[in-house]
mmCIF file of C-alpha atoms in Angstrom:
data_model
loop_
_atom_site.group_PDB
_atom_site.id
_atom_site.type_symbol
_atom_site.label_atom_id
_atom_site.label_comp_id
_atom_site.label_asym_id
_atom_site.label_seq_id
_atom_site.Cartn_x
_atom_site.Cartn_y
_atom_site.Cartn_z
ATOM 1 C CA MET A 724 -46.261 155.892 -103.168
ATOM 2 C CA GLU A 725 -47.823 154.663 -100.354
ATOM 3 C CA ILE A 726 -52.273 154.806 -100.609
ATOM 4 C CA LYS A 727 -53.691 156.224 -98.192
ATOM 5 C CA LEU A 728 -57.443 155.901 -96.647
ATOM 6 C CA SER A 729 -58.172 158.825 -97.783
ATOM 7 C CA ASP A 730 -57.461 158.444 -101.472
ATOM 8 C CA MET A 731 -58.667 155.003 -101.309
ATOM 9 C CA ARG A 732 -62.460 156.310 -101.546
ATOM 10 C CA ASP A 733 -65.103 159.212 -101.346
ATOM 11 C CA THR A 734 -64.471 160.197 -98.002
ATOM 12 C CA ARG A 735 -68.120 160.608 -97.320
ATOM 13 C CA ARG A 736 -68.617 157.062 -97.259
ATOM 14 C CA THR A 737 -67.787 155.142 -94.545
ATOM 15 C CA TRP A 738 -67.413 151.179 -92.862
ATOM 16 C CA GLU A 739 -68.708 151.263 -89.503
ATOM 17 C CA PRO A 740 -66.425 149.041 -87.054
ATOM 18 C CA GLY A 741 -67.392 145.251 -86.903
ATOM 19 C CA LEU A 742 -67.531 142.727 -89.148
ATOM 20 C CA THR A 743 -71.248 141.974 -89.630
ATOM 21 C CA ARG A 744 -72.311 144.286 -92.296
ATOM 22 C CA VAL A 745 -69.899 145.299 -95.239
ATOM 23 C CA PRO A 746 -70.410 148.423 -97.480
ATOM 24 C CA TYR A 747 -70.993 147.403 -101.268
ATOM 25 C CA TRP A 748 -68.686 149.875 -102.486
ATOM 26 C CA LEU A 749 -65.923 148.341 -100.881
ATOM 27 C CA TYR A 750 -66.551 145.916 -104.653
ATOM 28 C CA ARG A 751 -67.349 148.565 -106.653
ATOM 29 C CA ASP A 752 -64.785 151.469 -106.066
ATOM 30 C CA GLU A 753 -61.373 151.430 -108.309
ATOM 31 C CA PRO A 754 -59.262 153.601 -105.594
ATOM 32 C CA VAL A 755 -60.005 150.799 -103.412
ATOM 33 C CA TYR A 756 -59.154 148.018 -106.492
ATOM 34 C CA ARG A 757 -55.930 149.778 -106.615
ATOM 35 C CA ALA A 758 -55.502 149.740 -102.612
ATOM 36 C CA GLU A 759 -55.625 146.585 -103.019
ATOM 37 C CA GLN A 760 -52.919 145.623 -104.853
ATOM 38 C CA GLN A 761 -50.567 147.774 -103.049
ATOM 39 C CA ARG A 762 -51.702 146.633 -99.576
ATOM 40 C CA VAL A 763 -52.488 142.901 -99.701
ATOM 41 C CA PHE A 764 -51.174 141.234 -102.766
ATOM 42 C CA ARG A 765 -48.411 143.255 -102.530
ATOM 43 C CA GLY A 766 -48.465 143.518 -99.004
ATOM 44 C CA PRO A 767 -47.236 141.406 -96.191
ATOM 45 C CA THR A 768 -48.921 138.126 -97.363
ATOM 46 C CA TRP A 769 -48.483 134.975 -99.147
ATOM 47 C CA ASN A 770 -49.476 134.771 -102.495
ATOM 48 C CA TYR A 771 -49.692 130.906 -104.232
ATOM 49 C CA LEU A 772 -47.914 130.908 -107.318
ATOM 50 C CA CYS A 773 -47.633 127.305 -108.671
ATOM 51 C CA LEU A 774 -46.412 123.733 -107.943
ATOM 52 C CA GLU A 775 -43.489 122.432 -107.382
ATOM 53 C CA ALA A 776 -44.578 119.933 -109.384
ATOM 54 C CA GLU A 777 -44.944 122.062 -112.553
ATOM 55 C CA ILE A 778 -41.418 123.155 -112.596
ATOM 56 C CA PRO A 779 -39.468 120.092 -111.082
ATOM 57 C CA GLU A 780 -35.894 120.748 -113.478
ATOM 58 C CA PRO A 781 -33.330 123.484 -113.865
ATOM 59 C CA GLY A 782 -34.895 126.044 -116.872
ATOM 60 C CA ASP A 783 -38.952 124.554 -116.155
ATOM 61 C CA PHE A 784 -40.889 128.014 -115.491
ATOM 62 C CA ARG A 785 -44.435 129.055 -115.180
ATOM 63 C CA THR A 786 -45.986 132.205 -115.737
ATOM 64 C CA THR A 787 -48.513 133.276 -112.755
ATOM 65 C CA PHE A 788 -49.680 136.285 -111.063
ATOM 66 C CA VAL A 789 -49.698 138.500 -107.446
ATOM 67 C CA GLY A 790 -52.839 140.471 -107.773
ATOM 68 C CA ASP A 791 -52.838 141.797 -111.032
ATOM 69 C CA MET A 792 -49.111 141.922 -111.370
ATOM 70 C CA PRO A 793 -47.728 138.600 -113.565
ATOM 71 C CA VAL A 794 -44.189 136.574 -112.396
ATOM 72 C CA ILE A 795 -42.372 134.364 -113.931
ATOM 73 C CA VAL A 796 -41.705 131.291 -111.444
ATOM 74 C CA VAL A 797 -38.160 129.144 -112.688
ATOM 75 C CA ARG A 798 -36.124 126.735 -111.384
ATOM 76 C CA ASP A 799 -32.516 127.950 -111.810
ATOM 77 C CA GLU A 800 -29.829 126.615 -112.895
ATOM 78 C CA GLU A 801 -28.753 125.370 -109.349
ATOM 79 C CA GLY A 802 -31.987 123.997 -108.727
ATOM 80 C CA GLU A 803 -33.519 126.878 -106.639
ATOM 81 C CA LEU A 804 -36.586 128.796 -107.115
ATOM 82 C CA GLN A 805 -36.570 132.219 -108.078
ATOM 83 C CA ALA A 806 -40.337 134.327 -108.975
ATOM 84 C CA PHE A 807 -39.567 137.956 -110.562
ATOM 85 C CA GLU A 808 -42.131 140.098 -112.257
ATOM 86 C CA ASN A 809 -42.971 139.093 -115.722
ATOM 87 C CA ARG A 810 -42.158 143.008 -117.213
ATOM 88 C CA CYS A 811 -39.295 144.074 -119.639
ATOM 89 C CA ALA A 812 -37.122 146.632 -117.536
ATOM 90 C CA HIS A 813 -37.140 148.584 -120.442
ATOM 91 C CA ARG A 814 -40.693 149.381 -122.302
ATOM 92 C CA GLY A 815 -42.852 146.779 -120.145
ATOM 93 C CA ALA A 816 -43.585 143.932 -122.770
ATOM 94 C CA LEU A 817 -44.009 140.652 -120.976
ATOM 95 C CA ILE A 818 -40.858 139.090 -120.687
ATOM 96 C CA ALA A 819 -42.134 135.324 -120.726
ATOM 97 C CA LEU A 820 -45.419 134.878 -123.321
ATOM 98 C CA LYS A 821 -46.232 131.292 -122.504
ATOM 99 C CA ASP A 822 -47.852 129.845 -119.824
ATOM 100 C CA GLY A 823 -45.388 127.297 -118.995
ATOM 101 C CA GLY A 824 -42.134 125.568 -120.306
ATOM 102 C CA LYS A 825 -38.408 125.157 -120.390
ATOM 103 C CA ALA A 826 -35.730 128.205 -120.862
ATOM 104 C CA LYS A 827 -31.961 128.766 -120.682
ATOM 105 C CA ASP A 828 -32.753 132.495 -119.907
ATOM 106 C CA PHE A 829 -35.704 134.693 -120.997
ATOM 107 C CA THR A 830 -35.690 137.232 -123.686
ATOM 108 C CA CYS A 831 -38.530 140.270 -124.478
ATOM 109 C CA VAL A 832 -39.907 140.063 -127.427
ATOM 110 C CA TYR A 833 -39.786 143.886 -128.139
ATOM 111 C CA HIS A 834 -36.402 144.237 -128.012
ATOM 112 C CA ALA A 835 -34.453 141.781 -127.047
ATOM 113 C CA TRP A 836 -33.683 142.449 -123.654
ATOM 114 C CA ARG A 837 -31.947 139.488 -122.139
ATOM 115 C CA TYR A 838 -32.365 137.930 -118.548
ATOM 116 C CA ASP A 839 -31.234 135.208 -116.737
ATOM 117 C CA LEU A 840 -33.104 132.879 -114.633
ATOM 118 C CA GLN A 841 -32.578 134.577 -111.404
ATOM 119 C CA GLY A 842 -34.405 137.402 -113.148
ATOM 120 C CA ASN A 843 -30.699 139.256 -113.698
ATOM 121 C CA LEU A 844 -30.498 142.140 -117.087
ATOM 122 C CA LYS A 845 -27.783 140.118 -119.213
ATOM 123 C CA GLY A 846 -28.385 141.502 -122.313
ATOM 124 C CA VAL A 847 -29.131 144.509 -124.386
ATOM 125 C CA ALA A 848 -29.493 143.956 -128.172
ATOM 126 C CA PHE A 849 -27.712 146.850 -129.212
ATOM 127 C CA GLU A 850 -25.808 148.176 -126.623
ATOM 128 C CA GLN A 851 -22.741 149.440 -128.245
ATOM 129 C CA GLY A 852 -24.942 150.933 -131.367
ATOM 130 C CA VAL A 853 -24.454 150.082 -134.710
ATOM 131 C CA ASN A 854 -21.720 151.099 -137.146
ATOM 132 C CA GLY A 855 -20.390 152.814 -134.177
ATOM 133 C CA LYS A 856 -24.006 155.301 -134.187
ATOM 134 C CA GLY A 857 -25.884 154.865 -131.411
ATOM 135 C CA GLY A 858 -26.666 152.435 -128.402
ATOM 136 C CA MET A 859 -27.010 153.120 -125.006
ATOM 137 C CA PRO A 860 -25.309 156.314 -122.715
ATOM 138 C CA PRO A 861 -21.621 154.576 -121.123
ATOM 139 C CA GLU A 862 -22.954 155.137 -117.987
ATOM 140 C CA PHE A 863 -25.793 152.922 -118.259
ATOM 141 C CA CYS A 864 -25.525 149.425 -115.596
ATOM 142 C CA LYS A 865 -27.411 146.595 -116.317
ATOM 143 C CA GLU A 866 -27.253 145.502 -112.393
ATOM 144 C CA GLU A 867 -29.543 148.610 -111.517
ATOM 145 C CA HIS A 868 -32.270 147.483 -113.963
ATOM 146 C CA GLY A 869 -34.594 144.168 -113.808
ATOM 147 C CA PRO A 870 -38.143 143.198 -112.631
ATOM 148 C CA ARG A 871 -38.574 142.967 -108.951
ATOM 149 C CA LYS A 872 -38.042 140.332 -107.387
ATOM 150 C CA LEU A 873 -40.342 137.862 -105.142
ATOM 151 C CA ARG A 874 -39.428 136.050 -102.082
ATOM 152 C CA THR A 875 -40.100 132.104 -102.281
ATOM 153 C CA ALA A 876 -41.744 129.538 -99.880
ATOM 154 C CA THR A 877 -42.958 126.159 -100.356
ATOM 155 C CA VAL A 878 -45.405 124.283 -98.281
ATOM 156 C CA ALA A 879 -46.332 120.797 -99.279
ATOM 157 C CA GLY A 880 -45.318 120.890 -102.698
ATOM 158 C CA LEU A 881 -47.026 124.501 -103.224
ATOM 159 C CA VAL A 882 -44.854 127.629 -103.879
ATOM 160 C CA PHE A 883 -45.785 130.674 -102.521
ATOM 161 C CA GLY A 884 -44.063 134.436 -103.054
ATOM 162 C CA SER A 885 -44.212 137.606 -101.731
ATOM 163 C CA LEU A 886 -43.304 141.362 -102.406
ATOM 164 C CA HIS A 887 -42.627 142.631 -98.806
ATOM 165 C CA ASP A 888 -39.855 142.222 -96.602
ATOM 166 C CA ASP A 889 -41.575 142.128 -93.670
ATOM 167 C CA VAL A 890 -43.794 139.257 -94.422
ATOM 168 C CA PRO A 891 -43.175 136.457 -91.606
ATOM 169 C CA PRO A 892 -42.110 132.932 -92.256
ATOM 170 C CA ILE A 893 -44.935 130.990 -94.333
ATOM 171 C CA GLU A 894 -45.444 128.680 -91.204
ATOM 172 C CA GLU A 895 -46.133 131.159 -89.073
ATOM 173 C CA TYR A 896 -48.400 132.796 -91.479
ATOM 174 C CA LEU A 897 -50.213 129.764 -91.849
ATOM 175 C CA GLY A 898 -50.546 128.493 -88.503
ATOM 176 C CA ASP A 899 -49.999 124.873 -87.353
ATOM 177 C CA THR A 900 -53.763 123.659 -87.942
ATOM 178 C CA ILE A 901 -53.992 125.258 -91.399
ATOM 179 C CA LEU A 902 -50.364 124.099 -92.080
ATOM 180 C CA GLU A 903 -51.755 120.523 -91.294
ATOM 181 C CA LYS A 904 -55.150 120.364 -93.182
ATOM 182 C CA ILE A 905 -52.870 121.160 -96.069
ATOM 183 C CA GLU A 906 -50.488 118.455 -95.895
ATOM 184 C CA ARG A 907 -53.436 116.438 -94.994
ATOM 185 C CA VAL A 908 -54.454 116.372 -98.535
ATOM 186 C CA LEU A 909 -50.630 116.880 -99.831
ATOM 187 C CA PRO A 910 -48.959 114.168 -98.226
ATOM 188 C CA LYS A 911 -46.890 112.572 -101.113
ATOM 189 C CA PRO A 912 -45.747 114.479 -104.503
ATOM 190 C CA VAL A 913 -48.505 115.175 -107.146
ATOM 191 C CA GLU A 914 -49.018 114.528 -110.613
ATOM 192 C CA ILE A 915 -51.461 117.751 -112.704
ATOM 193 C CA ILE A 916 -54.196 116.018 -114.288
ATOM 194 C CA GLY A 917 -56.106 118.681 -115.821
ATOM 195 C CA ARG A 918 -56.113 122.614 -115.891
ATOM 196 C CA PHE A 919 -57.800 125.182 -117.336
ATOM 197 C CA LYS A 920 -58.672 129.325 -116.689
ATOM 198 C CA GLN A 921 -62.470 130.541 -115.719
ATOM 199 C CA THR A 922 -63.034 134.206 -115.921
ATOM 200 C CA ILE A 923 -66.365 135.463 -113.626
ATOM 201 C CA PRO A 924 -67.749 138.966 -114.197
ATOM 202 C CA ASN A 925 -67.163 139.959 -110.266
ATOM 203 C CA ASN A 926 -65.044 141.724 -107.758
ATOM 204 C CA TRP A 927 -62.946 138.833 -106.178
ATOM 205 C CA LYS A 928 -63.676 139.497 -102.636
ATOM 206 C CA LEU A 929 -66.772 137.951 -103.771
ATOM 207 C CA TYR A 930 -65.345 134.879 -104.850
ATOM 208 C CA ILE A 931 -62.962 134.500 -101.704
ATOM 209 C CA GLU A 932 -66.481 134.888 -99.510
ATOM 210 C CA ASN A 933 -68.072 132.671 -101.965
ATOM 211 C CA VAL A 934 -65.314 130.196 -101.268
ATOM 212 C CA LYS A 935 -65.354 130.835 -97.020
ATOM 213 C CA ASP A 936 -69.108 131.096 -97.332
ATOM 214 C CA SER A 937 -69.886 127.444 -95.627
ATOM 215 C CA TYR A 938 -73.235 128.054 -95.123
ATOM 216 C CA HIS A 939 -74.442 128.580 -99.118
ATOM 217 C CA ALA A 940 -73.256 124.805 -99.978
ATOM 218 C CA SER A 941 -76.185 123.152 -99.408
ATOM 219 C CA LEU A 942 -78.772 125.631 -100.411
ATOM 220 C CA LEU A 943 -77.379 127.147 -103.994
ATOM 221 C CA HIS A 944 -75.851 123.453 -104.713
ATOM 222 C CA VAL A 945 -78.402 120.952 -105.357
ATOM 223 C CA PHE A 946 -76.096 118.493 -106.714
ATOM 224 C CA PHE A 947 -74.593 118.287 -103.462
ATOM 225 C CA THR A 948 -78.277 117.844 -101.222
ATOM 226 C CA THR A 949 -79.895 116.199 -103.911
ATOM 227 C CA PHE A 950 -77.173 112.936 -104.017
ATOM 228 C CA LYS A 951 -76.462 113.789 -99.838
ATOM 229 C CA ILE A 952 -72.926 114.981 -100.680
ATOM 230 C CA ASN A 953 -72.794 117.624 -98.541
ATOM 231 C CA ARG A 954 -75.862 118.978 -95.948
ATOM 232 C CA LEU A 955 -75.377 120.861 -93.433
ATOM 233 C CA SER A 956 -77.203 118.480 -90.900
ATOM 234 C CA GLN A 957 -73.981 116.235 -91.772
ATOM 235 C CA LYS A 958 -71.330 116.311 -89.354
ATOM 236 C CA GLY A 959 -68.882 118.617 -90.299
ATOM 237 C CA GLY A 960 -67.394 121.928 -88.930
ATOM 238 C CA VAL A 961 -65.673 125.466 -89.504
ATOM 239 C CA ILE A 962 -62.046 126.048 -88.759
ATOM 240 C CA VAL A 963 -60.662 129.903 -88.700
ATOM 241 C CA SER A 964 -57.187 131.212 -88.312
ATOM 242 C CA GLU A 965 -56.631 133.297 -85.409
ATOM 243 C CA ASN A 966 -56.941 136.926 -87.225
ATOM 244 C CA GLY A 967 -59.374 135.023 -89.818
ATOM 245 C CA ALA A 968 -57.265 134.999 -92.618
ATOM 246 C CA HIS A 969 -57.291 131.781 -93.318
ATOM 247 C CA HIS A 970 -60.192 129.048 -93.333
ATOM 248 C CA VAL A 971 -61.250 125.270 -93.691
ATOM 249 C CA SER A 972 -64.460 124.192 -93.998
ATOM 250 C CA TRP A 973 -65.183 120.298 -94.148
ATOM 251 C CA SER A 974 -67.962 117.558 -93.247
ATOM 252 C CA LYS A 975 -68.564 113.833 -93.763
ATOM 253 C CA VAL A 976 -71.019 111.989 -95.768
ATOM 254 C CA ASP A 977 -73.375 110.648 -93.518
ATOM 255 C CA HIS A 978 -77.109 109.562 -95.481
ATOM 256 C CA LYS A 979 -79.657 109.744 -92.503
ATOM 257 C CA PRO A 980 -82.997 109.843 -93.189
ATOM 258 C CA GLN A 981 -83.991 112.112 -91.216
ATOM 259 C CA GLU A 982 -82.294 114.958 -93.532
ATOM 260 C CA SER A 983 -84.835 114.925 -96.171
ATOM 261 C CA ALA A 984 -87.060 115.934 -93.659
ATOM 262 C CA GLU A 985 -85.112 118.607 -92.922
ATOM 263 C CA TYR A 986 -84.814 120.187 -96.040
ATOM 264 C CA SER A 987 -88.181 119.162 -97.010
ATOM 265 C CA ALA A 988 -89.034 121.401 -93.884
ATOM 266 C CA GLU A 989 -87.743 124.527 -95.329
ATOM 267 C CA LYS A 990 -89.306 124.290 -98.756
ATOM 268 C CA LEU A 991 -86.029 124.338 -100.526
ATOM 269 C CA ARG A 992 -85.649 124.184 -104.025
ATOM 270 C CA SER A 993 -82.581 121.626 -103.180
ATOM 271 C CA ASP A 994 -84.984 119.090 -101.960
ATOM 272 C CA LYS A 995 -84.878 116.606 -104.519
ATOM 273 C CA ASP A 996 -84.977 113.084 -103.450
ATOM 274 C CA ASP A 997 -86.695 111.593 -106.555
ATOM 275 C CA TYR A 998 -83.627 112.142 -108.502
ATOM 276 C CA THR A 999 -80.716 109.335 -109.818
ATOM 277 C CA LEU A 1000 -77.768 109.653 -111.665
ATOM 278 C CA ALA A 1001 -77.688 107.683 -115.151
ATOM 279 C CA ASP A 1002 -74.279 106.860 -113.915
ATOM 280 C CA PRO A 1003 -73.933 106.297 -109.355
ATOM 281 C CA THR A 1004 -70.181 105.214 -110.061
ATOM 282 C CA MET A 1005 -69.564 108.473 -110.298
ATOM 283 C CA LEU A 1006 -70.097 109.037 -106.690
ATOM 284 C CA ASP A 1007 -68.089 106.126 -105.630
ATOM 285 C CA GLY A 1008 -65.423 107.193 -103.253
ATOM 286 C CA ARG A 1009 -62.501 106.307 -101.331
ATOM 287 C CA ASP A 1010 -61.488 107.384 -97.841
ATOM 288 C CA GLU A 1011 -57.834 107.539 -99.024
ATOM 289 C CA PHE A 1012 -56.851 110.241 -96.276
ATOM 290 C CA GLY A 1013 -58.247 107.847 -93.145
ATOM 291 C CA ASP A 1014 -60.417 110.066 -91.407
ATOM 292 C CA GLY A 1015 -63.755 109.818 -93.176
ATOM 293 C CA VAL A 1016 -64.050 113.302 -94.320
ATOM 294 C CA THR A 1017 -65.478 113.575 -98.194
ATOM 295 C CA LEU A 1018 -65.339 117.163 -98.081
ATOM 296 C CA GLN A 1019 -62.448 119.880 -97.258
ATOM 297 C CA ILE A 1020 -62.381 123.415 -98.462
ATOM 298 C CA LEU A 1021 -59.320 125.536 -97.549
ATOM 299 C CA SER A 1022 -58.459 129.242 -98.074
ATOM 300 C CA VAL A 1023 -55.396 130.776 -97.898
ATOM 301 C CA PHE A 1024 -55.749 134.625 -97.813
ATOM 302 C CA PRO A 1025 -55.874 136.292 -99.885
ATOM 303 C CA GLY A 1026 -56.242 134.241 -102.900
ATOM 304 C CA PHE A 1027 -55.728 130.380 -102.600
ATOM 305 C CA VAL A 1028 -58.029 127.377 -102.404
ATOM 306 C CA LEU A 1029 -57.378 123.931 -102.053
ATOM 307 C CA ALA A 1030 -60.513 121.574 -102.430
ATOM 308 C CA GLN A 1031 -61.088 118.130 -101.827
ATOM 309 C CA ILE A 1032 -64.570 116.867 -102.757
ATOM 310 C CA GLN A 1033 -64.815 113.677 -102.923
ATOM 311 C CA ASN A 1034 -61.021 112.104 -104.455
ATOM 312 C CA THR A 1035 -61.303 114.986 -106.554
ATOM 313 C CA LEU A 1036 -58.209 117.796 -105.495
ATOM 314 C CA ALA A 1037 -57.743 120.776 -107.071
ATOM 315 C CA ILE A 1038 -56.372 124.320 -106.851
ATOM 316 C CA ARG A 1039 -58.097 127.411 -107.165
ATOM 317 C CA GLN A 1040 -55.716 130.750 -107.334
ATOM 318 C CA ILE A 1041 -58.102 133.377 -107.310
ATOM 319 C CA VAL A 1042 -56.383 136.543 -109.611
ATOM 320 C CA PRO A 1043 -57.938 139.658 -109.605
ATOM 321 C CA ALA A 1044 -58.821 141.396 -112.964
ATOM 322 C CA GLY A 1045 -60.468 144.437 -111.946
ATOM 323 C CA ILE A 1046 -63.406 145.816 -110.081
ATOM 324 C CA ASP A 1047 -65.753 143.460 -111.503
ATOM 325 C CA LYS A 1048 -63.654 141.025 -112.807
ATOM 326 C CA THR A 1049 -61.636 137.836 -111.798
ATOM 327 C CA VAL A 1050 -60.323 135.032 -113.255
ATOM 328 C CA LEU A 1051 -59.806 131.706 -111.491
ATOM 329 C CA ASN A 1052 -56.805 129.323 -112.220
ATOM 330 C CA TRP A 1053 -57.548 125.754 -111.753
ATOM 331 C CA THR A 1054 -55.252 122.774 -111.476
ATOM 332 C CA TYR A 1055 -56.375 119.146 -110.885
ATOM 333 C CA LEU A 1056 -54.369 116.649 -109.328
ATOM 334 C CA GLY A 1057 -53.467 113.465 -108.649
ATOM 335 C CA PHE A 1058 -50.684 111.625 -106.733
ATOM 336 C CA THR A 1059 -47.937 109.872 -108.575
ATOM 337 C CA ASP A 1060 -48.910 106.656 -106.860
ATOM 338 C CA ASP A 1061 -52.184 106.463 -107.717
ATOM 339 C CA THR A 1062 -53.646 103.023 -109.192
ATOM 340 C CA PRO A 1063 -55.156 103.386 -112.207
ATOM 341 C CA GLU A 1064 -58.658 102.574 -110.595
ATOM 342 C CA LEU A 1065 -57.728 106.054 -108.240
ATOM 343 C CA ARG A 1066 -57.023 107.707 -111.379
ATOM 344 C CA ARG A 1067 -60.250 107.129 -113.280
ATOM 345 C CA MET A 1068 -62.254 108.102 -110.392
ATOM 346 C CA ARG A 1069 -60.583 111.112 -110.044
ATOM 347 C CA LEU A 1070 -61.038 111.571 -113.465
ATOM 348 C CA LYS A 1071 -64.406 110.766 -113.466
ATOM 349 C CA GLN A 1072 -65.465 113.464 -110.033
ATOM 350 C CA SER A 1073 -63.740 116.318 -112.400
ATOM 351 C CA ASN A 1074 -67.159 116.729 -113.491
ATOM 352 C CA LEU A 1075 -68.050 117.807 -110.074
ATOM 353 C CA THR A 1076 -66.118 120.527 -110.022
ATOM 354 C CA GLY A 1077 -64.829 123.931 -112.405
ATOM 355 C CA PRO A 1078 -66.898 126.097 -114.064
ATOM 356 C CA ALA A 1079 -69.424 123.682 -115.505
ATOM 357 C CA GLY A 1080 -69.280 121.459 -112.569
ATOM 358 C CA PHE A 1081 -72.351 119.928 -110.937
ATOM 359 C CA VAL A 1082 -71.441 121.328 -107.462
ATOM 360 C CA SER A 1083 -69.322 124.516 -108.746
ATOM 361 C CA MET A 1084 -71.421 125.937 -111.621
ATOM 362 C CA GLU A 1085 -73.345 128.008 -109.654
ATOM 363 C CA ASP A 1086 -70.383 129.613 -108.148
ATOM 364 C CA GLY A 1087 -69.466 130.835 -111.165
ATOM 365 C CA ALA A 1088 -72.847 132.814 -111.775
ATOM 366 C CA VAL A 1089 -73.905 133.723 -108.619
ATOM 367 C CA GLY A 1090 -70.873 136.512 -107.642
ATOM 368 C CA GLY A 1091 -72.099 137.715 -110.971
ATOM 369 C CA PHE A 1092 -75.354 138.186 -109.827
ATOM 370 C CA VAL A 1093 -73.894 140.096 -106.314
ATOM 371 C CA GLN A 1094 -72.336 142.545 -108.810
ATOM 372 C CA ARG A 1095 -75.195 143.138 -110.949
ATOM 373 C CA GLY A 1096 -77.201 143.466 -108.006
ATOM 374 C CA ILE A 1097 -75.405 145.938 -105.912
ATOM 375 C CA ALA A 1098 -74.568 148.495 -108.908
ATOM 376 C CA GLY A 1099 -76.805 151.281 -108.045
ATOM 377 C CA THR A 1100 -75.972 150.972 -104.223
ATOM 378 C CA GLY A 1101 -74.560 153.457 -101.908
ATOM 379 C CA GLU A 1102 -74.012 153.281 -98.322
ATOM 380 C CA GLU A 1103 -75.993 149.843 -98.243
ATOM 381 C CA GLN A 1104 -74.388 146.959 -96.738
ATOM 382 C CA ALA A 1105 -74.385 143.191 -96.533
ATOM 383 C CA ILE A 1106 -75.533 141.151 -93.475
ATOM 384 C CA LEU A 1107 -72.816 138.534 -92.114
ATOM 385 C CA GLU A 1108 -74.660 137.694 -88.531
ATOM 386 C CA MET A 1109 -75.570 133.747 -89.449
ATOM 387 C CA GLY A 1110 -73.719 132.438 -86.742
ATOM 388 C CA GLY A 1111 -73.242 135.350 -84.642
ATOM 389 C CA GLY A 1112 -70.458 138.288 -84.781
ATOM 390 C CA SER A 1113 -67.542 136.069 -84.304
ATOM 391 C CA ILE A 1114 -64.621 134.764 -86.083
ATOM 392 C CA GLU A 1115 -64.556 131.710 -83.554
ATOM 393 C CA THR A 1116 -63.815 127.993 -84.957
ATOM 394 C CA GLN A 1117 -67.108 125.971 -84.997
ATOM 395 C CA GLU A 1118 -68.471 122.547 -85.245
ATOM 396 C CA ASN A 1119 -71.188 123.430 -87.390
ATOM 397 C CA ARG A 1120 -71.537 125.200 -90.856
ATOM 398 C CA THR A 1121 -74.401 126.950 -90.421
ATOM 399 C CA THR A 1122 -72.325 129.964 -89.902
ATOM 400 C CA GLU A 1123 -71.124 132.652 -91.587
ATOM 401 C CA ALA A 1124 -67.766 132.837 -89.335
ATOM 402 C CA SER A 1125 -64.769 132.562 -92.098
ATOM 403 C CA VAL A 1126 -66.401 134.752 -93.949
ATOM 404 C CA ARG A 1127 -66.089 137.910 -91.010
ATOM 405 C CA GLY A 1128 -62.479 136.151 -90.426
ATOM 406 C CA PHE A 1129 -61.784 137.521 -94.073
ATOM 407 C CA TRP A 1130 -63.453 141.128 -93.394
ATOM 408 C CA ASN A 1131 -61.122 141.150 -90.258
ATOM 409 C CA ALA A 1132 -58.049 140.165 -92.068
ATOM 410 C CA TYR A 1133 -58.699 142.405 -94.620
ATOM 411 C CA ARG A 1134 -59.096 145.245 -92.780
ATOM 412 C CA GLY A 1135 -56.267 144.547 -90.944
ATOM 413 C CA TYR A 1136 -54.290 144.744 -94.227
ATOM 414 C CA MET A 1137 -56.341 147.588 -95.368
ATOM 415 C CA GLU A 1138 -55.948 149.693 -92.334
ATOM 416 C CA ILE A 1139 -59.943 150.666 -92.757
#
């Protein structure tokens, strides 16, 4: 059943045209959350599912999510990628309980309904009954029952899925520039070198806003600025896709004496020139992509993040788990041809990111600060005017253009 705007929220609430004001009720209303599951995550969008490297052989599978809907991704007997809802057609239990593994088929632990690697129902325990009694009715047809199946597409070893019949081809959905920037950091086969889950106490949109917000990085993250990994005065910019859905923020380390003066003039807590690292080699880096870019944060609407910070490569899958709860699935990557020296460098630099990372720890907390801060709001709105009101690509990062871009795409999918 389609969710209408009138069902989505209190009709007394409004959202004025434009992209520089965002009402706080969008982060707090349960009807909005339900509508997002239908219109955004199950709408004509591509959702990140997993990496091909995680399911290289027939029978290999991963469990994942599209919005809050659990999904199984598996490579079938022919080596083709399949994705289907992780929900038994009988009574709704999860079909697969593990994060991943290898299987010949999937059997629900509750009543032993069995599914093949394409998600087709193949067996029902005691379908004919026991001792001639009970069982399913004669007209029961297994072909008519099964979990919802997704379309799949791959880009640079990333697996995306969609439940919508009218989603455009993945290359068209991403656009040439975003596709180029994905392929920039994923030019060859990868290996998984680490993964973990993080639960944060805020609406999923607050986290994706934070990812797209290049303006906060050297203000919130003191480590970034103190050790001159990322300052707004360094060379960098923001790339925003045509409708604003996807973005790239990038920068290059450039140690200039005047940078400290600029930050001192603002009297920021992030101006800490007297700090040093006990192990400075953690920040030793290699220009492995040949362009001098030391930081690239890329997002694909609605909930995929690919980040390069120095030589650390990590994927973040943003999974909504309620109006004020979000799960981040982190996956750290290396390349199959990494030298031992480069792999050690990646592992050491992985301390920069993640729930306790020197430059990511604050991101896991600040969304909760906002969620708590807006608890008593009615029609109040956030202000998104840094850098103007456009969603245009810019050669600076003191802007909220990519955040406005997210809301432009969001309004389109939600039809608000």
